PDB file of C-alpha atoms in Angstrom:
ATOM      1  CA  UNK H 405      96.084  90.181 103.784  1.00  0.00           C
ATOM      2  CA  UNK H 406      92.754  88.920 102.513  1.00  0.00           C
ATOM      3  CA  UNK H 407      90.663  87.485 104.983  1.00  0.00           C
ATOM      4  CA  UNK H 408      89.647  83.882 105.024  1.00  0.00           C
ATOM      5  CA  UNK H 409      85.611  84.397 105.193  1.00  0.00           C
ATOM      6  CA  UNK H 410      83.249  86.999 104.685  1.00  0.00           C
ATOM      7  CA  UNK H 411      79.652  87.366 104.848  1.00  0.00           C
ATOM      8  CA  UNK H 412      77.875  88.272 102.094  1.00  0.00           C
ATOM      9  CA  UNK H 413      73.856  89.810 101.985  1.00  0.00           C
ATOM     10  CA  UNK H 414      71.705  87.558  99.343  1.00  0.00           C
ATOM     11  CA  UNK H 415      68.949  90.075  97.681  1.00  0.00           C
ATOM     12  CA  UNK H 416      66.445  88.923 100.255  1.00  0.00           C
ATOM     13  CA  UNK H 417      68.072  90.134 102.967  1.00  0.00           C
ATOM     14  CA  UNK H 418      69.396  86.743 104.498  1.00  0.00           C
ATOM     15  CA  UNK H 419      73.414  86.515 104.863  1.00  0.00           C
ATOM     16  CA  UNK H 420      75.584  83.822 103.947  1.00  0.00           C
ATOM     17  CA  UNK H 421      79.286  83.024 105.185  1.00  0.00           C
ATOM     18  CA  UNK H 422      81.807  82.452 102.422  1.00  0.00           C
ATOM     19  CA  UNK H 423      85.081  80.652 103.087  1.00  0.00           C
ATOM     20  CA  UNK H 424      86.826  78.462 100.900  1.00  0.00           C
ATOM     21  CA  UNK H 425      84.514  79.274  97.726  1.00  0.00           C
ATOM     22  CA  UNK H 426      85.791  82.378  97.796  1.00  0.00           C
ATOM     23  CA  UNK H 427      89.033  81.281  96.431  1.00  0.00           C
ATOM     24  CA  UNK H 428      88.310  78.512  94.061  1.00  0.00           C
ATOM     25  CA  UNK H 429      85.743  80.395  92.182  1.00  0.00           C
ATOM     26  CA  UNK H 430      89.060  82.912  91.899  1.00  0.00           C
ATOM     27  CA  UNK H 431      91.942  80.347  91.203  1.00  0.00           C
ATOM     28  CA  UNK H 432      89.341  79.303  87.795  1.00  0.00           C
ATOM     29  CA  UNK H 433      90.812  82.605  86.347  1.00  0.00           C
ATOM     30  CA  UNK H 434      94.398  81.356  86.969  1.00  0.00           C
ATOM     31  CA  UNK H 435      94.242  77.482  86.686  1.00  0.00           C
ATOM     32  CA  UNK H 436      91.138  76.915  84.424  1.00  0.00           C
ATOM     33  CA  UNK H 437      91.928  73.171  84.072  1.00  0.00           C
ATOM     34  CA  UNK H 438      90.840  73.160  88.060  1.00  0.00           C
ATOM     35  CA  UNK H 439      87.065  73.033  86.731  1.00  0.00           C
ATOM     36  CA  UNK H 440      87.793  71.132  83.407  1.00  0.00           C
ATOM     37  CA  UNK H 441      88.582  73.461  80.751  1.00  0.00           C
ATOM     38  CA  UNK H 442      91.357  73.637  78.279  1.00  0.00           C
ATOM     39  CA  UNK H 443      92.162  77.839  77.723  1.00  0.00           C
ATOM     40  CA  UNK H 444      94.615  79.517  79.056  1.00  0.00           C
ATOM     41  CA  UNK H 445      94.502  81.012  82.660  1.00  0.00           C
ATOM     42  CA  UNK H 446      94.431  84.854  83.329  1.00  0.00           C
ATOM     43  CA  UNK H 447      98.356  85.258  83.609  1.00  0.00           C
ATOM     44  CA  UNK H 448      99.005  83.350  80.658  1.00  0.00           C
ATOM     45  CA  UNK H 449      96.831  85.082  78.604  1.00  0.00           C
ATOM     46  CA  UNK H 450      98.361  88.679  79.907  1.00  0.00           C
ATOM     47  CA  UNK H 451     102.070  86.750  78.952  1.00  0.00           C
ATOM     48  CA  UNK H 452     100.883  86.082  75.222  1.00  0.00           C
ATOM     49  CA  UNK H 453      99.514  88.943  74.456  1.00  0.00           C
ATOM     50  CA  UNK H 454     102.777  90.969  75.431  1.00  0.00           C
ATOM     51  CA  UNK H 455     105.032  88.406  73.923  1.00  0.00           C
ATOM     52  CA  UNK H 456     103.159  88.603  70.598  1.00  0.00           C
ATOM     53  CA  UNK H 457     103.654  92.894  70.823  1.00  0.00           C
ATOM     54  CA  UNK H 458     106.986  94.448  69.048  1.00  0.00           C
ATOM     55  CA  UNK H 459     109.629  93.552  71.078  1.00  0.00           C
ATOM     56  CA  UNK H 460     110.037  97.033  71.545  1.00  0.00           C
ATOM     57  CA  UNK H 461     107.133  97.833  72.932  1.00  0.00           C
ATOM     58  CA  UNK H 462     107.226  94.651  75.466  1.00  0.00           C
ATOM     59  CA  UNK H 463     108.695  96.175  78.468  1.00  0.00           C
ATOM     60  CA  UNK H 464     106.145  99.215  78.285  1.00  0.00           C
ATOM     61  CA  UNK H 465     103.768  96.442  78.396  1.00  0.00           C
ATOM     62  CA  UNK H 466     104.806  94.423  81.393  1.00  0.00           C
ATOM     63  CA  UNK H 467     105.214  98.094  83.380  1.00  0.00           C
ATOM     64  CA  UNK H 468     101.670  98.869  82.536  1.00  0.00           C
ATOM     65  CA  UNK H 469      99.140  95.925  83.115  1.00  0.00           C
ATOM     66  CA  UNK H 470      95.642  97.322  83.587  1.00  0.00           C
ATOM     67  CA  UNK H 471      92.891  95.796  85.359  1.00  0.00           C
ATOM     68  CA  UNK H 472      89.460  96.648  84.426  1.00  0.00           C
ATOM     69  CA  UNK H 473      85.967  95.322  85.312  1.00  0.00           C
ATOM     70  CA  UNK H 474      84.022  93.853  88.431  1.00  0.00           C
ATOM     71  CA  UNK H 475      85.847  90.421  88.644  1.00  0.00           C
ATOM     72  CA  UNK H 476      89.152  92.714  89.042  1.00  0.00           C
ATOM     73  CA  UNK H 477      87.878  93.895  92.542  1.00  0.00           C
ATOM     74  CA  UNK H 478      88.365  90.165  93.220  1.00  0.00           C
ATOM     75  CA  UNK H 479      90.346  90.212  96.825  1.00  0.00           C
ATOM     76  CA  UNK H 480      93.944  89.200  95.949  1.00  0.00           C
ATOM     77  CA  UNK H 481      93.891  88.695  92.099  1.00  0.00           C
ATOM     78  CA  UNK H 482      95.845  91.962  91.655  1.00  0.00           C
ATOM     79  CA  UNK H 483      98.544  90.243  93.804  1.00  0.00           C
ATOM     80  CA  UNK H 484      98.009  87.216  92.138  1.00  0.00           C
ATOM     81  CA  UNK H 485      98.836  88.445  88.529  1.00  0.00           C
ATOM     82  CA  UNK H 486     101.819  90.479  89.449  1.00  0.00           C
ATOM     83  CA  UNK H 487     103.253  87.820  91.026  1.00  0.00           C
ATOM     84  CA  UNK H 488     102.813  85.334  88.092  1.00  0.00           C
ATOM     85  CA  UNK H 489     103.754  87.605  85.566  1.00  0.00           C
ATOM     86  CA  UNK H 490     106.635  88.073  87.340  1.00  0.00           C
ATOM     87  CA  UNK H 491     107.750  84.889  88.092  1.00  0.00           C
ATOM     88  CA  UNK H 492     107.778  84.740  84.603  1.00  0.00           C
ATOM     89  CA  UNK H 493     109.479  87.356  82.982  1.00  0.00           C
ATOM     90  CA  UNK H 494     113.300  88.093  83.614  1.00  0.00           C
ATOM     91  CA  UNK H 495     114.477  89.726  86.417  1.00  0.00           C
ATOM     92  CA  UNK H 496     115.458  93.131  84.398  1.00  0.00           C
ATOM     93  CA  UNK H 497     112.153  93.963  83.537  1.00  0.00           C
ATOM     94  CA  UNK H 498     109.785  96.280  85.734  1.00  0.00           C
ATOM     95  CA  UNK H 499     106.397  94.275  86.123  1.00  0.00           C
ATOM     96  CA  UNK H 500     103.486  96.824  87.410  1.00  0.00           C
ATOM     97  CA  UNK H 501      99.810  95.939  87.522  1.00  0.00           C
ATOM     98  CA  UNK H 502      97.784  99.318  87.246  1.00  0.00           C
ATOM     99  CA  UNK H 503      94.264  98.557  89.739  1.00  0.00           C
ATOM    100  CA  UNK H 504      92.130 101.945  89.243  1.00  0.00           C
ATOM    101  CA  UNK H 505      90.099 102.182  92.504  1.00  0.00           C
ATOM    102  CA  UNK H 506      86.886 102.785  90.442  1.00  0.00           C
ATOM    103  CA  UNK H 507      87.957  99.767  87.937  1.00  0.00           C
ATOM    104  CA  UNK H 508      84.345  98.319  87.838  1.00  0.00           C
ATOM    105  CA  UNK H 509      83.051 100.891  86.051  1.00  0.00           C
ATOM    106  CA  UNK H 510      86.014 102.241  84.154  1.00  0.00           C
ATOM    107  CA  UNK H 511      85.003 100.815  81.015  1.00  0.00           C
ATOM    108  CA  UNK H 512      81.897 102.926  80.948  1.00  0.00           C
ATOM    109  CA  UNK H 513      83.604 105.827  81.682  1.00  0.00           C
ATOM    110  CA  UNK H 514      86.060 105.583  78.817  1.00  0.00           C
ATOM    111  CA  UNK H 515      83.352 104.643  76.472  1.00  0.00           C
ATOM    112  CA  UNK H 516      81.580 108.273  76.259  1.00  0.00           C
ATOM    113  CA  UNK H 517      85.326 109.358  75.815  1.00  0.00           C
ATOM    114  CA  UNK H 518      85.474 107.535  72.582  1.00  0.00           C
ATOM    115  CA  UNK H 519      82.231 108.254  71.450  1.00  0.00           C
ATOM    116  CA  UNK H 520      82.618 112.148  71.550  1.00  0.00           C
TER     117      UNK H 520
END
């Protein structure tokens, strides 16, 4: 359960309470026609990109859904996306969303990887 406020420190030391914004900043990722744009939301996006994969490699996809970056620590989205993606995928197919605890800097871990 994701609480409905939550203070947060500003760089000069003075705190601010965050309700409501918390979530609509959020729901932009989902529904970005809810602050006037045209793309594709987050769950769409993560739908396309596995329906335009081999078919045979689909339902690998769908069980392995990785979440990587800051915004990902976003309280809720990981719930968010599983549930979309599997509201919209048939009932037969495994949906996991993968949510490494140190996701925010995961992509700078894997980049020495690469590199060497």
């Amino acid at each position: 359960q994701v609480p409905l406020w939550a203070f947060h420190e500003l760089p000069d030391g003075q705190e601010v309470r965050l309700t409501t914004e918390r979530f609509r900043c959020m729901e932009a990722l989902f529904s970005p026609s809810a602050v006037g744009r045209e793309e594709d939301g987050l769950s769409a996006c993560v739908l396309g990109a596995i329906a335009a994969a081999p078919i045979d490699a689909r339902r690998d996809l769908y069980a392995s859904i990785v979440l990587s970056g800051g915004t990902s620590l976003a309280p809720g989205l990981e719930a968010r996306l599983l549930r979309d993606v599997d509201a919209a995928t048939p009932s037969t197919v495994r949906v996991k969303v993968i949510s490494n605890p140190a996701r925010e800097t995961l992509s700078w871990q894997g980049a020495p990887l690469l590199s060497s």
